[in-house]
């Protein structure tokens, strides 16, 4: 493993922002490559005489900027390049991740039949108490968890949906098994802080920035096919949308 940071006296006595700048420069130069492990906090401190608090502040700044990320009990790593994501397209996660030469995977957290509360009844255009499927999944790119999503599907449009495994593409299941095709999406996106369940599932420090994407997908008849809430790691995704100007 390349360890220029921990082995250089250049870092001795640096302020945390200077430490941040020095590590960022090595990432930008390609000296530290995507997926590469940084020297441990102890190694950084031992080699440069840097206070542990200064090191942690510098690393936290880099994490907030999306340049590095932390693995539990493993240390700090250089963040891989973000995936390019167009949320206006009804294209499955697996398809667009593979198209960019990356390896997607999915872990189903739970899949249950629920009754529509007042909010979901309004979103799905169904009466309160109507049966809905709720599917929660964690999506990963190159074995790194990047996205937690909760999907709501109208049980009337996809009877017995829970018989399928949702570790595969839900988009493909809805198309192939139920003839459901999306023709229109309504999308909102806003920055958020990852907390609670989302932070835990993504192995992120609570309070780390994230991106919340809420999408309602309609078919040609105006029926809601999916209602989806997504929570992305902020360093894992770049939003790119091509739209006609009118």
Short mmCIF file of C-alpha atoms in Angstrom, two decimals:
data_model
loop_
_atom_site.label_atom_id
_atom_site.label_comp_id
_atom_site.label_asym_id
_atom_site.label_seq_id
_atom_site.Cartn_x
_atom_site.Cartn_y
_atom_site.Cartn_z
CA UNK A 1 0.00 0.00 0.00
CA UNK A 2 1.25 3.48 -0.88
CA UNK A 3 1.76 5.53 2.29
CA UNK A 4 3.24 8.91 1.30
CA UNK A 5 1.18 10.79 3.85
CA UNK A 6 2.26 8.87 6.90
CA UNK A 7 5.88 8.73 5.80
CA UNK A 8 6.48 12.42 5.15
CA UNK A 9 7.74 14.95 7.66
CA UNK A 10 5.99 17.58 5.52
CA UNK A 11 2.82 17.00 7.52
CA UNK A 12 4.31 17.72 10.93
CA UNK A 13 2.43 20.35 12.89
CA UNK A 14 -0.09 21.09 10.17
CA UNK A 15 -3.47 22.66 10.88
CA UNK A 16 -6.37 20.36 10.02
CA UNK A 17 -7.20 22.30 6.84
CA UNK A 18 -3.61 22.04 5.69
CA UNK A 19 -3.73 18.32 6.36
CA UNK A 20 -6.97 18.19 4.39
CA UNK A 21 -5.35 20.08 1.50
CA UNK A 22 -2.30 17.83 1.47
CA UNK A 23 -4.35 14.61 1.32
CA UNK A 24 -6.75 16.10 -1.25
CA UNK A 25 -3.79 17.05 -3.44
CA UNK A 26 -2.50 13.47 -3.40
CA UNK A 27 -5.96 12.19 -4.35
CA UNK A 28 -6.20 14.73 -7.19
CA UNK A 29 -2.74 13.77 -8.44
CA UNK A 30 -3.61 10.07 -8.43
CA UNK A 31 -0.98 9.26 -5.83
CA UNK A 32 -3.82 7.99 -3.67
CA UNK A 33 -6.19 6.04 -5.92
CA UNK A 34 -9.93 5.33 -5.62
CA UNK A 35 -10.55 2.49 -3.19
CA UNK A 36 -7.07 2.77 -1.64
CA UNK A 37 -6.80 2.72 2.13
CA UNK A 38 -5.30 5.74 3.83
CA UNK A 39 -2.74 5.30 6.60
CA UNK A 40 -4.33 4.88 9.99
CA UNK A 41 -4.94 7.85 12.26
CA UNK A 42 -2.25 6.51 14.56
CA UNK A 43 0.24 6.21 11.69
CA UNK A 44 -0.48 9.76 10.56
CA UNK A 45 0.05 11.07 14.07
CA UNK A 46 3.18 9.04 14.75
CA UNK A 47 4.91 10.01 11.51
CA UNK A 48 4.08 13.69 11.58
CA UNK A 49 3.66 14.55 15.22
CA UNK A 50 0.08 15.61 14.54
CA UNK A 51 -2.48 15.72 17.35
CA UNK A 52 -5.21 13.09 17.06
CA UNK A 53 -7.89 15.79 17.17
CA UNK A 54 -6.27 17.62 14.24
CA UNK A 55 -6.14 14.41 12.22
CA UNK A 56 -9.78 13.63 12.85
CA UNK A 57 -10.87 17.16 11.90
CA UNK A 58 -8.96 16.94 8.63
CA UNK A 59 -10.35 13.51 7.79
CA UNK A 60 -13.88 14.60 8.72
CA UNK A 61 -13.55 17.55 6.32
CA UNK A 62 -12.47 15.22 3.50
CA UNK A 63 -15.37 12.89 4.29
CA UNK A 64 -17.86 15.77 4.19
CA UNK A 65 -16.52 16.72 0.76
CA UNK A 66 -16.91 13.13 -0.48
CA UNK A 67 -13.20 12.56 -1.09
CA UNK A 68 -12.83 9.74 1.45
CA UNK A 69 -15.11 7.43 3.37
CA UNK A 70 -14.84 5.27 6.44
CA UNK A 71 -15.36 1.53 6.77
CA UNK A 72 -16.24 0.21 10.21
CA UNK A 73 -13.21 -1.27 11.96
CA UNK A 74 -11.21 -0.99 8.75
CA UNK A 75 -10.15 2.63 8.35
CA UNK A 76 -10.39 5.40 5.77
CA UNK A 77 -10.50 4.87 2.00
CA UNK A 78 -10.40 7.09 -1.07
CA UNK A 79 -13.90 7.39 -2.48
CA UNK A 80 -14.52 5.80 -5.88
CA UNK A 81 -15.86 7.88 -8.74
CA UNK A 82 -19.59 8.62 -8.33
CA UNK A 83 -22.15 6.92 -10.52
CA UNK A 84 -24.01 9.14 -12.99
CA UNK A 85 -27.74 8.93 -12.32
CA UNK A 86 -30.70 10.30 -14.27
CA UNK A 87 -33.71 9.94 -11.95
CA UNK A 88 -36.15 10.95 -14.70
CA UNK A 89 -35.62 7.66 -16.53
CA UNK A 90 -37.40 4.49 -15.46
CA UNK A 91 -34.25 2.46 -15.86
CA UNK A 92 -33.30 -0.08 -13.24
CA UNK A 93 -30.38 0.51 -10.91
CA UNK A 94 -28.70 -2.66 -12.17
CA UNK A 95 -28.90 -1.51 -15.80
CA UNK A 96 -27.42 1.94 -15.43
CA UNK A 97 -24.71 0.87 -12.98
CA UNK A 98 -23.57 -1.98 -15.26
CA UNK A 99 -23.66 0.36 -18.26
CA UNK A 100 -21.00 2.47 -16.50
CA UNK A 101 -18.71 -0.51 -16.00
CA UNK A 102 -19.45 -0.95 -12.30
CA UNK A 103 -20.81 -3.91 -10.35
CA UNK A 104 -24.25 -3.47 -8.74
CA UNK A 105 -25.78 -5.62 -6.01
CA UNK A 106 -28.97 -5.51 -3.97
CA UNK A 107 -29.90 -6.67 -0.49
CA UNK A 108 -33.57 -6.80 0.43
CA UNK A 109 -34.09 -5.53 3.97
CA UNK A 110 -37.78 -6.44 4.16
CA UNK A 111 -40.87 -6.77 1.97
CA UNK A 112 -44.31 -6.60 3.53
CA UNK A 113 -47.98 -5.97 2.85
CA UNK A 114 -49.18 -2.77 4.51
CA UNK A 115 -52.36 -0.71 4.64
CA UNK A 116 -52.38 2.75 3.10
CA UNK A 117 -52.29 5.53 5.69
CA UNK A 118 -53.66 8.97 4.85
CA UNK A 119 -50.40 10.10 3.24
CA UNK A 120 -49.89 7.02 1.06
CA UNK A 121 -53.56 6.91 0.13
CA UNK A 122 -53.17 10.42 -1.29
CA UNK A 123 -49.95 9.60 -3.14
CA UNK A 124 -51.18 6.30 -4.59
CA UNK A 125 -54.72 7.58 -5.31
CA UNK A 126 -56.18 4.73 -3.29
CA UNK A 127 -58.61 4.73 -0.36
CA UNK A 128 -57.19 4.67 3.18
CA UNK A 129 -56.58 1.09 4.23
CA UNK A 130 -55.99 -0.16 0.67
CA UNK A 131 -53.36 -2.92 0.47
CA UNK A 132 -49.90 -1.81 -0.64
CA UNK A 133 -46.56 -3.54 -0.88
CA UNK A 134 -43.62 -1.93 0.92
CA UNK A 135 -40.16 -3.03 -0.16
CA UNK A 136 -37.00 -1.77 1.53
CA UNK A 137 -33.62 -2.43 -0.04
CA UNK A 138 -29.96 -1.52 0.24
CA UNK A 139 -28.18 -1.07 -3.10
CA UNK A 140 -24.41 -1.34 -3.47
CA UNK A 141 -21.85 -0.46 -6.14
CA UNK A 142 -18.63 -2.48 -6.21
CA UNK A 143 -19.60 -3.99 -2.83
CA UNK A 144 -20.01 -0.57 -1.20
CA UNK A 145 -23.48 0.34 0.14
CA UNK A 146 -24.53 3.62 -1.49
CA UNK A 147 -28.33 3.75 -1.45
CA UNK A 148 -31.24 2.82 0.82
CA UNK A 149 -34.69 2.87 -0.71
CA UNK A 150 -38.28 2.28 0.31
CA UNK A 151 -40.63 1.43 -2.56
CA UNK A 152 -44.42 1.36 -2.41
CA UNK A 153 -46.36 -0.62 -5.05
CA UNK A 154 -50.14 -0.84 -5.39
CA UNK A 155 -51.12 -4.44 -4.58
CA UNK A 156 -54.05 -4.16 -7.00
CA UNK A 157 -51.65 -3.64 -9.91
CA UNK A 158 -49.21 -6.40 -8.96
CA UNK A 159 -51.05 -9.27 -7.23
CA UNK A 160 -48.88 -11.68 -5.25
CA UNK A 161 -45.77 -9.55 -5.86
CA UNK A 162 -44.11 -10.77 -2.66
CA UNK A 163 -43.48 -14.18 -4.19
CA UNK A 164 -40.52 -12.71 -6.06
CA UNK A 165 -37.00 -12.03 -4.83
CA UNK A 166 -36.28 -8.32 -4.76
CA UNK A 167 -32.53 -8.80 -4.82
CA UNK A 168 -33.10 -8.66 -8.57
CA UNK A 169 -34.54 -5.83 -10.67
CA UNK A 170 -38.01 -4.74 -9.54
CA UNK A 171 -38.31 -2.79 -12.80
CA UNK A 172 -37.93 -6.03 -14.78
CA UNK A 173 -40.44 -7.87 -12.58
CA UNK A 174 -43.10 -5.19 -13.03
CA UNK A 175 -42.55 -5.09 -16.79
CA UNK A 176 -42.32 -8.82 -17.46
CA UNK A 177 -44.85 -10.17 -14.97
CA UNK A 178 -47.46 -7.41 -14.82
CA UNK A 179 -47.04 -5.43 -18.03
CA UNK A 180 -46.45 -2.23 -16.07
CA UNK A 181 -44.48 0.44 -17.92
CA UNK A 182 -43.75 3.92 -16.65
CA UNK A 183 -44.41 6.87 -18.97
CA UNK A 184 -44.06 9.76 -16.51
CA UNK A 185 -42.10 10.53 -13.35
CA UNK A 186 -42.62 13.22 -10.73
CA UNK A 187 -39.38 13.79 -8.85
CA UNK A 188 -38.16 15.92 -5.97
CA UNK A 189 -34.56 16.00 -4.78
CA UNK A 190 -33.03 17.72 -1.80
CA UNK A 191 -29.91 17.45 0.34
CA UNK A 192 -30.37 15.77 3.67
CA UNK A 193 -28.46 14.43 6.64
CA UNK A 194 -28.18 10.66 6.88
CA UNK A 195 -29.50 9.58 10.27
CA UNK A 196 -30.99 6.57 12.01
CA UNK A 197 -31.77 3.57 9.82
CA UNK A 198 -30.29 5.10 6.67
CA UNK A 199 -26.97 6.03 8.27
CA UNK A 200 -26.67 2.63 9.94
CA UNK A 201 -27.45 0.69 6.76
CA UNK A 202 -24.99 2.74 4.69
CA UNK A 203 -22.29 2.51 7.40
CA UNK A 204 -22.21 6.30 7.45
CA UNK A 205 -21.55 8.56 10.40
CA UNK A 206 -24.90 10.02 11.56
CA UNK A 207 -25.26 13.53 10.22
CA UNK A 208 -23.17 12.91 7.09
CA UNK A 209 -24.64 14.67 4.03
CA UNK A 210 -26.87 12.66 1.75
CA UNK A 211 -29.26 13.10 -1.16
CA UNK A 212 -32.97 12.37 -0.77
CA UNK A 213 -34.76 11.51 -4.02
CA UNK A 214 -38.55 11.04 -3.96
CA UNK A 215 -40.08 9.69 -7.15
CA UNK A 216 -43.68 8.95 -8.11
CA UNK A 217 -43.92 6.90 -11.31
CA UNK A 218 -47.06 6.76 -13.47
CA UNK A 219 -48.15 4.55 -16.35
CA UNK A 220 -49.93 5.73 -19.51
CA UNK A 221 -53.30 5.51 -17.75
CA UNK A 222 -52.15 7.80 -14.95
CA UNK A 223 -51.94 5.04 -12.36
CA UNK A 224 -49.11 5.17 -9.81
CA UNK A 225 -46.81 2.23 -10.51
CA UNK A 226 -44.23 3.03 -7.82
CA UNK A 227 -43.65 5.54 -5.05
CA UNK A 228 -39.98 5.51 -4.13
CA UNK A 229 -37.93 7.25 -1.42
CA UNK A 230 -34.17 7.00 -1.95
CA UNK A 231 -31.35 8.04 0.38
CA UNK A 232 -27.97 8.21 -1.34
CA UNK A 233 -24.50 8.69 0.07
CA UNK A 234 -23.50 12.15 -1.09
CA UNK A 235 -20.20 10.96 -2.56
CA UNK A 236 -21.72 8.08 -4.55
CA UNK A 237 -23.86 9.87 -7.11
CA UNK A 238 -23.81 12.66 -9.68
CA UNK A 239 -27.23 13.76 -10.93
CA UNK A 240 -27.35 14.31 -14.70
CA UNK A 241 -30.62 15.17 -16.43
CA UNK A 242 -31.11 16.03 -20.10
CA UNK A 243 -34.29 18.02 -20.68
CA UNK A 244 -35.86 19.88 -23.55
CA UNK A 245 -36.11 23.63 -23.14
CA UNK A 246 -39.58 25.02 -23.78
#
